[in-house]
PDB file of C-alpha atoms in Angstrom:
ATOM      1  CA  LYS A   1     122.826 199.483 113.323  1.00 62.00           C
ATOM      2  CA  ALA A   2     120.893 199.218 116.578  1.00 79.00           C
ATOM      3  CA  GLY A   3     118.331 196.431 116.817  1.00 93.00           C
ATOM      4  CA  VAL A   4     114.779 196.565 118.070  1.00 97.00           C
ATOM      5  CA  THR A   5     114.718 197.899 121.614  1.00 97.00           C
ATOM      6  CA  GLN A   6     111.992 197.077 124.060  1.00 98.00           C
ATOM      7  CA  THR A   7     111.575 198.645 127.453  1.00 97.00           C
ATOM      8  CA  PRO A   8     111.304 197.690 130.176  1.00 97.00           C
ATOM      9  CA  ARG A   9     112.782 194.170 130.039  1.00 97.00           C
ATOM     10  CA  TYR A  10     110.949 192.990 133.121  1.00 97.00           C
ATOM     11  CA  LEU A  11     107.813 194.206 134.828  1.00 97.00           C
ATOM     12  CA  ILE A  12     105.726 193.028 137.758  1.00 98.00           C
ATOM     13  CA  LYS A  13     102.219 194.388 138.086  1.00 98.00           C
ATOM     14  CA  THR A  14      99.194 193.686 140.245  1.00 98.00           C
ATOM     15  CA  ARG A  15      95.843 192.486 138.929  1.00 98.00           C
ATOM     16  CA  GLY A  16      93.650 195.393 137.901  1.00 98.00           C
ATOM     17  CA  GLN A  17      96.535 197.717 137.127  1.00 98.00           C
ATOM     18  CA  GLN A  18      97.469 198.891 133.659  1.00 98.00           C
ATOM     19  CA  VAL A  19     100.801 198.737 131.891  1.00 98.00           C
ATOM     20  CA  THR A  20     102.488 200.430 128.948  1.00 98.00           C
ATOM     21  CA  LEU A  21     105.273 198.736 127.018  1.00 98.00           C
ATOM     22  CA  SER A  22     107.538 200.517 124.588  1.00 98.00           C
ATOM     23  CA  CYS A  23     109.231 199.469 121.371  1.00 98.00           C
ATOM     24  CA  SER A  24     111.794 201.349 119.316  1.00 98.00           C
ATOM     25  CA  PRO A  25     112.144 199.794 115.868  1.00 97.00           C
ATOM     26  CA  ILE A  26     115.252 199.602 113.755  1.00 96.00           C
ATOM     27  CA  SER A  27     115.967 202.949 112.151  1.00 95.00           C
ATOM     28  CA  GLY A  28     114.085 203.247 108.863  1.00 92.00           C
ATOM     29  CA  HIS A  29     111.584 200.517 109.648  1.00 93.00           C
ATOM     30  CA  ARG A  30     107.993 201.649 109.433  1.00 91.00           C
ATOM     31  CA  SER A  31     106.154 198.462 110.375  1.00 92.00           C
ATOM     32  CA  VAL A  32     105.907 197.459 114.020  1.00 94.00           C
ATOM     33  CA  SER A  33     104.100 194.352 115.226  1.00 94.00           C
ATOM     34  CA  TRP A  34     103.397 193.060 118.704  1.00 96.00           C
ATOM     35  CA  TYR A  35     103.146 189.444 119.836  1.00 97.00           C
ATOM     36  CA  GLN A  36     102.333 187.704 123.066  1.00 97.00           C
ATOM     37  CA  GLN A  37     104.293 184.576 123.921  1.00 96.00           C
ATOM     38  CA  THR A  38     103.151 182.131 126.590  1.00 94.00           C
ATOM     39  CA  PRO A  39     104.040 178.468 127.189  1.00 88.00           C
ATOM     40  CA  GLY A  40     100.419 177.457 126.708  1.00 84.00           C
ATOM     41  CA  GLN A  41      99.503 179.433 123.587  1.00 86.00           C
ATOM     42  CA  GLY A  42     102.836 180.019 121.887  1.00 90.00           C
ATOM     43  CA  LEU A  43     103.366 183.180 119.864  1.00 94.00           C
ATOM     44  CA  GLN A  44     100.168 185.054 119.166  1.00 95.00           C
ATOM     45  CA  PHE A  45      99.752 188.160 117.056  1.00 94.00           C
ATOM     46  CA  LEU A  46      98.382 191.216 118.848  1.00 96.00           C
ATOM     47  CA  PHE A  47      98.481 194.044 116.308  1.00 92.00           C
ATOM     48  CA  GLU A  48     100.551 195.645 113.586  1.00 92.00           C
ATOM     49  CA  TYR A  49     101.160 199.275 112.723  1.00 93.00           C
ATOM     50  CA  PHE A  50     102.503 200.753 109.557  1.00 91.00           C
ATOM     51  CA  SER A  51     103.113 204.497 109.251  1.00 90.00           C
ATOM     52  CA  GLU A  52     101.048 205.188 112.383  1.00 93.00           C
ATOM     53  CA  THR A  53      98.032 203.198 111.158  1.00 92.00           C
ATOM     54  CA  GLN A  54      96.867 199.948 112.680  1.00 92.00           C
ATOM     55  CA  ARG A  55      96.572 197.539 109.763  1.00 88.00           C
ATOM     56  CA  ASN A  56      95.946 194.255 111.490  1.00 86.00           C
ATOM     57  CA  LYS A  57      94.605 193.193 114.834  1.00 90.00           C
ATOM     58  CA  GLY A  58      94.658 189.796 116.491  1.00 92.00           C
ATOM     59  CA  ASN A  59      92.003 188.102 118.586  1.00 93.00           C
ATOM     60  CA  PHE A  60      92.624 189.839 121.871  1.00 96.00           C
ATOM     61  CA  PRO A  61      90.159 191.729 124.061  1.00 97.00           C
ATOM     62  CA  GLY A  62      89.864 195.491 123.912  1.00 96.00           C
ATOM     63  CA  ARG A  63      92.003 195.781 127.050  1.00 98.00           C
ATOM     64  CA  PHE A  64      94.959 195.404 124.691  1.00 98.00           C
ATOM     65  CA  SER A  65      95.654 198.502 122.652  1.00 97.00           C
ATOM     66  CA  GLY A  66      98.549 200.106 120.903  1.00 97.00           C
ATOM     67  CA  ARG A  67      99.732 203.043 118.918  1.00 97.00           C
ATOM     68  CA  GLN A  68     102.577 204.142 116.727  1.00 97.00           C
ATOM     69  CA  PHE A  69     104.196 207.541 116.671  1.00 97.00           C
ATOM     70  CA  SER A  70     105.491 209.534 113.731  1.00 95.00           C
ATOM     71  CA  ASN A  71     109.042 208.343 114.445  1.00 94.00           C
ATOM     72  CA  SER A  72     107.767 204.730 114.179  1.00 95.00           C
ATOM     73  CA  ARG A  73     108.207 204.044 117.878  1.00 97.00           C
ATOM     74  CA  SER A  74     105.308 202.068 119.248  1.00 98.00           C
ATOM     75  CA  GLU A  75     103.649 201.470 122.563  1.00 98.00           C
ATOM     76  CA  MET A  76     101.189 198.866 123.671  1.00 98.00           C
ATOM     77  CA  ASN A  77      98.904 199.212 126.652  1.00 98.00           C
ATOM     78  CA  VAL A  78      97.097 196.596 128.663  1.00 98.00           C
ATOM     79  CA  SER A  79      94.429 197.805 131.045  1.00 97.00           C
ATOM     80  CA  THR A  80      92.780 195.983 133.949  1.00 97.00           C
ATOM     81  CA  LEU A  81      95.500 193.358 134.061  1.00 98.00           C
ATOM     82  CA  GLU A  82      94.593 189.737 134.655  1.00 98.00           C
ATOM     83  CA  LEU A  83      96.818 186.908 135.842  1.00 97.00           C
ATOM     84  CA  GLY A  84      96.565 185.366 132.384  1.00 96.00           C
ATOM     85  CA  ASP A  85      98.239 188.404 130.855  1.00 97.00           C
ATOM     86  CA  SER A  86     101.549 187.240 132.294  1.00 97.00           C
ATOM     87  CA  ALA A  87     103.680 186.623 129.234  1.00 97.00           C
ATOM     88  CA  LEU A  88     106.638 187.682 127.158  1.00 97.00           C
ATOM     89  CA  TYR A  89     105.566 190.561 124.924  1.00 98.00           C
ATOM     90  CA  LEU A  90     107.596 190.785 121.749  1.00 98.00           C
ATOM     91  CA  CYS A  91     107.854 193.622 119.306  1.00 97.00           C
ATOM     92  CA  ALA A  92     109.065 193.170 115.741  1.00 95.00           C
ATOM     93  CA  SER A  93     109.941 195.764 113.152  1.00 94.00           C
ATOM     94  CA  SER A  94     110.166 195.475 109.408  1.00 90.00           C
ATOM     95  CA  PHE A  95     111.172 197.761 106.579  1.00 87.00           C
ATOM     96  CA  ASN A  96     108.577 196.554 104.113  1.00 77.00           C
ATOM     97  CA  SER A  97     104.818 196.496 104.450  1.00 70.00           C
ATOM     98  CA  MET A  98     104.732 192.715 103.952  1.00 71.00           C
ATOM     99  CA  ASN A  99     106.716 192.164 107.134  1.00 67.00           C
ATOM    100  CA  THR A 100     108.674 189.421 105.401  1.00 75.00           C
ATOM    101  CA  GLU A 101     111.876 190.025 107.306  1.00 81.00           C
ATOM    102  CA  ALA A 102     110.779 191.048 110.748  1.00 88.00           C
ATOM    103  CA  PHE A 103     113.397 191.685 113.408  1.00 92.00           C
ATOM    104  CA  PHE A 104     112.372 191.009 116.968  1.00 95.00           C
ATOM    105  CA  GLY A 105     113.368 192.690 120.173  1.00 97.00           C
ATOM    106  CA  GLN A 106     114.243 190.730 123.299  1.00 96.00           C
ATOM    107  CA  GLY A 107     110.794 191.268 124.703  1.00 97.00           C
ATOM    108  CA  THR A 108     109.275 192.537 127.906  1.00 98.00           C
ATOM    109  CA  ARG A 109     108.579 189.876 130.501  1.00 97.00           C
ATOM    110  CA  LEU A 110     105.342 190.895 132.258  1.00 98.00           C
ATOM    111  CA  THR A 111     104.312 189.135 135.427  1.00 98.00           C
ATOM    112  CA  VAL A 112     100.891 189.851 136.888  1.00 98.00           C
ATOM    113  CA  VAL A 113     100.453 188.930 140.549  1.00 97.00           C
TER     114      VAL A 113
ATOM    115  CA  GLY B   1      94.028 182.373 119.166  1.00 36.00           C
ATOM    116  CA  GLU B   2      95.366 181.131 115.876  1.00 41.00           C
ATOM    117  CA  SER B   3      98.470 179.445 117.189  1.00 42.00           C
ATOM    118  CA  VAL B   4      97.590 176.381 119.191  1.00 36.00           C
ATOM    119  CA  GLY B   5      99.713 175.908 122.268  1.00 36.00           C
ATOM    120  CA  LEU B   6     100.770 172.335 122.781  1.00 46.00           C
ATOM    121  CA  HIS B   7     103.624 170.542 124.401  1.00 58.00           C
ATOM    122  CA  LEU B   8     106.686 171.503 122.349  1.00 77.00           C
ATOM    123  CA  PRO B   9     107.999 168.696 120.171  1.00 89.00           C
ATOM    124  CA  THR B  10     111.683 168.098 120.670  1.00 92.00           C
ATOM    125  CA  LEU B  11     114.418 166.949 118.369  1.00 94.00           C
ATOM    126  CA  SER B  12     117.733 165.739 119.683  1.00 96.00           C
ATOM    127  CA  VAL B  13     120.660 165.330 117.287  1.00 96.00           C
ATOM    128  CA  GLN B  14     124.351 164.642 117.496  1.00 97.00           C
ATOM    129  CA  GLU B  15     126.746 167.451 116.653  1.00 97.00           C
ATOM    130  CA  GLY B  16     127.693 167.221 112.992  1.00 97.00           C
ATOM    131  CA  ASP B  17     124.513 165.432 111.931  1.00 97.00           C
ATOM    132  CA  ASN B  18     121.865 167.028 109.759  1.00 97.00           C
ATOM    133  CA  SER B  19     118.624 168.185 111.373  1.00 96.00           C
ATOM    134  CA  ILE B  20     115.179 168.324 109.822  1.00 96.00           C
ATOM    135  CA  ILE B  21     112.466 170.324 111.533  1.00 96.00           C
ATOM    136  CA  ASN B  22     108.935 170.049 110.220  1.00 94.00           C
ATOM    137  CA  CYS B  23     105.950 172.334 110.306  1.00 93.00           C
ATOM    138  CA  ALA B  24     102.378 172.101 109.080  1.00 91.00           C
ATOM    139  CA  TYR B  25     100.770 175.398 108.194  1.00 88.00           C
ATOM    140  CA  SER B  26      97.116 176.215 108.148  1.00 82.00           C
ATOM    141  CA  ASN B  27      96.263 178.615 105.364  1.00 83.00           C
ATOM    142  CA  SER B  28      96.584 177.784 101.682  1.00 81.00           C
ATOM    143  CA  ALA B  29      96.395 181.523 100.876  1.00 83.00           C
ATOM    144  CA  SER B  30      99.639 182.250 102.705  1.00 85.00           C
ATOM    145  CA  ASP B  31     102.132 184.082 100.561  1.00 85.00           C
ATOM    146  CA  TYR B  32     105.334 183.808 102.554  1.00 89.00           C
ATOM    147  CA  PHE B  33     106.768 181.340 104.984  1.00 92.00           C
ATOM    148  CA  ILE B  34     109.522 182.101 107.420  1.00 93.00           C
ATOM    149  CA  TRP B  35     111.655 180.153 109.848  1.00 95.00           C
ATOM    150  CA  TYR B  36     112.720 181.736 113.113  1.00 96.00           C
ATOM    151  CA  LYS B  37     115.163 180.586 115.772  1.00 97.00           C
ATOM    152  CA  GLN B  38     114.606 181.569 119.389  1.00 96.00           C
ATOM    153  CA  GLU B  39     117.310 181.086 121.983  1.00 95.00           C
ATOM    154  CA  SER B  40     116.563 181.215 125.663  1.00 92.00           C
ATOM    155  CA  GLY B  41     115.972 184.769 126.865  1.00 89.00           C
ATOM    156  CA  LYS B  42     115.960 186.243 123.381  1.00 92.00           C
ATOM    157  CA  GLY B  43     113.438 187.208 120.770  1.00 95.00           C
ATOM    158  CA  PRO B  44     112.955 185.137 117.607  1.00 95.00           C
ATOM    159  CA  GLN B  45     115.685 185.573 115.023  1.00 95.00           C
ATOM    160  CA  PHE B  46     114.993 185.409 111.283  1.00 93.00           C
ATOM    161  CA  ILE B  47     116.672 182.438 109.577  1.00 95.00           C
ATOM    162  CA  ILE B  48     115.265 182.096 106.079  1.00 95.00           C
ATOM    163  CA  ASP B  49     112.074 182.707 104.159  1.00 93.00           C
ATOM    164  CA  ILE B  50     110.415 181.299 101.059  1.00 94.00           C
ATOM    165  CA  ARG B  51     107.684 182.584  98.811  1.00 92.00           C
ATOM    166  CA  SER B  52     104.673 180.439  98.050  1.00 91.00           C
ATOM    167  CA  ASN B  53     105.675 180.161  94.367  1.00 93.00           C
ATOM    168  CA  MET B  54     108.908 178.368  95.283  1.00 96.00           C
ATOM    169  CA  ASP B  55     109.459 174.891  96.645  1.00 96.00           C
ATOM    170  CA  LYS B  56     113.033 175.157  97.840  1.00 97.00           C
ATOM    171  CA  ARG B  57     115.418 177.828  99.019  1.00 97.00           C
ATOM    172  CA  GLN B  58     118.915 177.506 100.351  1.00 97.00           C
ATOM    173  CA  GLY B  59     120.865 179.643 102.746  1.00 95.00           C
ATOM    174  CA  GLN B  60     124.056 179.158 104.650  1.00 93.00           C
ATOM    175  CA  ARG B  61     123.802 175.633 106.131  1.00 96.00           C
ATOM    176  CA  VAL B  62     120.021 175.837 105.956  1.00 98.00           C
ATOM    177  CA  THR B  63     117.485 174.747 103.359  1.00 98.00           C
ATOM    178  CA  VAL B  64     113.759 175.330 103.463  1.00 97.00           C
ATOM    179  CA  LEU B  65     111.385 173.074 101.559  1.00 97.00           C
ATOM    180  CA  LEU B  66     107.775 173.942 100.857  1.00 96.00           C
ATOM    181  CA  ASN B  67     105.133 171.401  99.880  1.00 94.00           C
ATOM    182  CA  LYS B  68     101.942 173.292  99.164  1.00 91.00           C
ATOM    183  CA  THR B  69     100.000 170.152  98.301  1.00 92.00           C
ATOM    184  CA  VAL B  70     100.109 168.943 101.881  1.00 91.00           C
ATOM    185  CA  LYS B  71     100.740 172.369 103.458  1.00 91.00           C
ATOM    186  CA  HIS B  72     104.056 171.322 104.871  1.00 93.00           C
ATOM    187  CA  LEU B  73     107.256 173.247 105.479  1.00 94.00           C
ATOM    188  CA  SER B  74     110.595 171.900 106.589  1.00 96.00           C
ATOM    189  CA  LEU B  75     113.898 173.361 107.691  1.00 97.00           C
ATOM    190  CA  GLN B  76     117.054 171.391 107.116  1.00 98.00           C
ATOM    191  CA  ILE B  77     120.180 172.334 109.021  1.00 98.00           C
ATOM    192  CA  ALA B  78     123.406 170.832 107.742  1.00 97.00           C
ATOM    193  CA  ALA B  79     126.219 169.837 110.096  1.00 97.00           C
ATOM    194  CA  THR B  80     124.288 170.868 113.195  1.00 97.00           C
ATOM    195  CA  GLN B  81     126.340 172.662 115.833  1.00 96.00           C
ATOM    196  CA  PRO B  82     125.769 173.192 119.575  1.00 96.00           C
ATOM    197  CA  GLY B  83     124.985 176.840 118.810  1.00 96.00           C
ATOM    198  CA  ASP B  84     121.987 175.669 116.795  1.00 97.00           C
ATOM    199  CA  SER B  85     120.265 174.517 119.997  1.00 97.00           C
ATOM    200  CA  ALA B  86     117.122 176.614 120.268  1.00 97.00           C
ATOM    201  CA  VAL B  87     113.391 176.583 119.612  1.00 96.00           C
ATOM    202  CA  TYR B  88     112.537 176.845 115.929  1.00 97.00           C
ATOM    203  CA  PHE B  89     109.282 178.348 114.731  1.00 95.00           C
ATOM    204  CA  CYS B  90     107.743 178.410 111.320  1.00 94.00           C
ATOM    205  CA  ALA B  91     105.518 181.352 110.491  1.00 93.00           C
ATOM    206  CA  GLU B  92     103.234 182.201 107.613  1.00 91.00           C
ATOM    207  CA  ILE B  93     102.163 185.528 106.199  1.00 86.00           C
ATOM    208  CA  LEU B  94      98.817 185.868 104.511  1.00 74.00           C
ATOM    209  CA  ASN B  95      98.695 187.843 101.309  1.00 60.00           C
ATOM    210  CA  GLN B  96      97.498 190.985 103.033  1.00 60.00           C
ATOM    211  CA  GLY B  97     100.804 191.153 104.830  1.00 62.00           C
ATOM    212  CA  GLY B  98     101.850 192.471 108.200  1.00 69.00           C
ATOM    213  CA  LYS B  99     100.726 189.555 110.335  1.00 82.00           C
ATOM    214  CA  LEU B 100     102.843 186.537 111.188  1.00 88.00           C
ATOM    215  CA  ILE B 101     101.023 183.379 112.198  1.00 89.00           C
ATOM    216  CA  PHE B 102     103.390 181.157 114.128  1.00 92.00           C
ATOM    217  CA  GLY B 103     103.470 177.413 114.472  1.00 90.00           C
ATOM    218  CA  GLN B 104     103.949 175.807 117.854  1.00 88.00           C
ATOM    219  CA  GLY B 105     107.730 175.506 117.683  1.00 92.00           C
ATOM    220  CA  THR B 106     110.211 172.638 117.898  1.00 95.00           C
ATOM    221  CA  GLU B 107     112.968 172.483 120.458  1.00 95.00           C
ATOM    222  CA  LEU B 108     116.261 171.389 118.914  1.00 96.00           C
ATOM    223  CA  SER B 109     118.884 170.000 121.244  1.00 96.00           C
ATOM    224  CA  VAL B 110     122.378 169.315 119.901  1.00 96.00           C
ATOM    225  CA  LYS B 111     124.523 166.837 121.785  1.00 94.00           C
ATOM    226  CA  PRO B 112     128.278 167.444 121.601  1.00 88.00           C
TER     227      PRO B 112
END
């Protein structure tokens, strides 16, 4: 069974640009969550989707957005990139709505220069 | 954000010894608690979870203890191996589900 796949693995963008990250969950999983990981702030919740609906949102500015498609694949978008957006962005998928056994992808390493 | 970023605590143990990693959680309404292991260059990997109505759960070489009175969670790893070297995170799920709130993490280093 394939794991959670995130693309791309690495990305370098310039301040002011926008970026779209993709996540393919484990087959059959309907919940997809996104997290930002930085050395200074640790792992922080961005948002969570279940059956194409955003159920939870973290404390991030509106520049961070996401969506989920009918096949459960998810994308997150960051507009007007800032240097502080440099981070590892992790996607996790879960079969159940409680997200109690979430499987993480390897992440997308975003560097903003 | 809800997870406070601080200098990662570290734990160094000798191969074969038992390890105990501690975590303080923030919300008494949390319904589930989970331990994750993150190796360098990889995403967090699920280790074990425990519901709030339990105080102990055992897995293979791992035991999680939950003390709701003091909002404390611990992960015990028996006979620690070099492959256990990683950063360990505790996470809590509030009763509405879908959102993991992570602790700061502890870096475990196993000396051969």
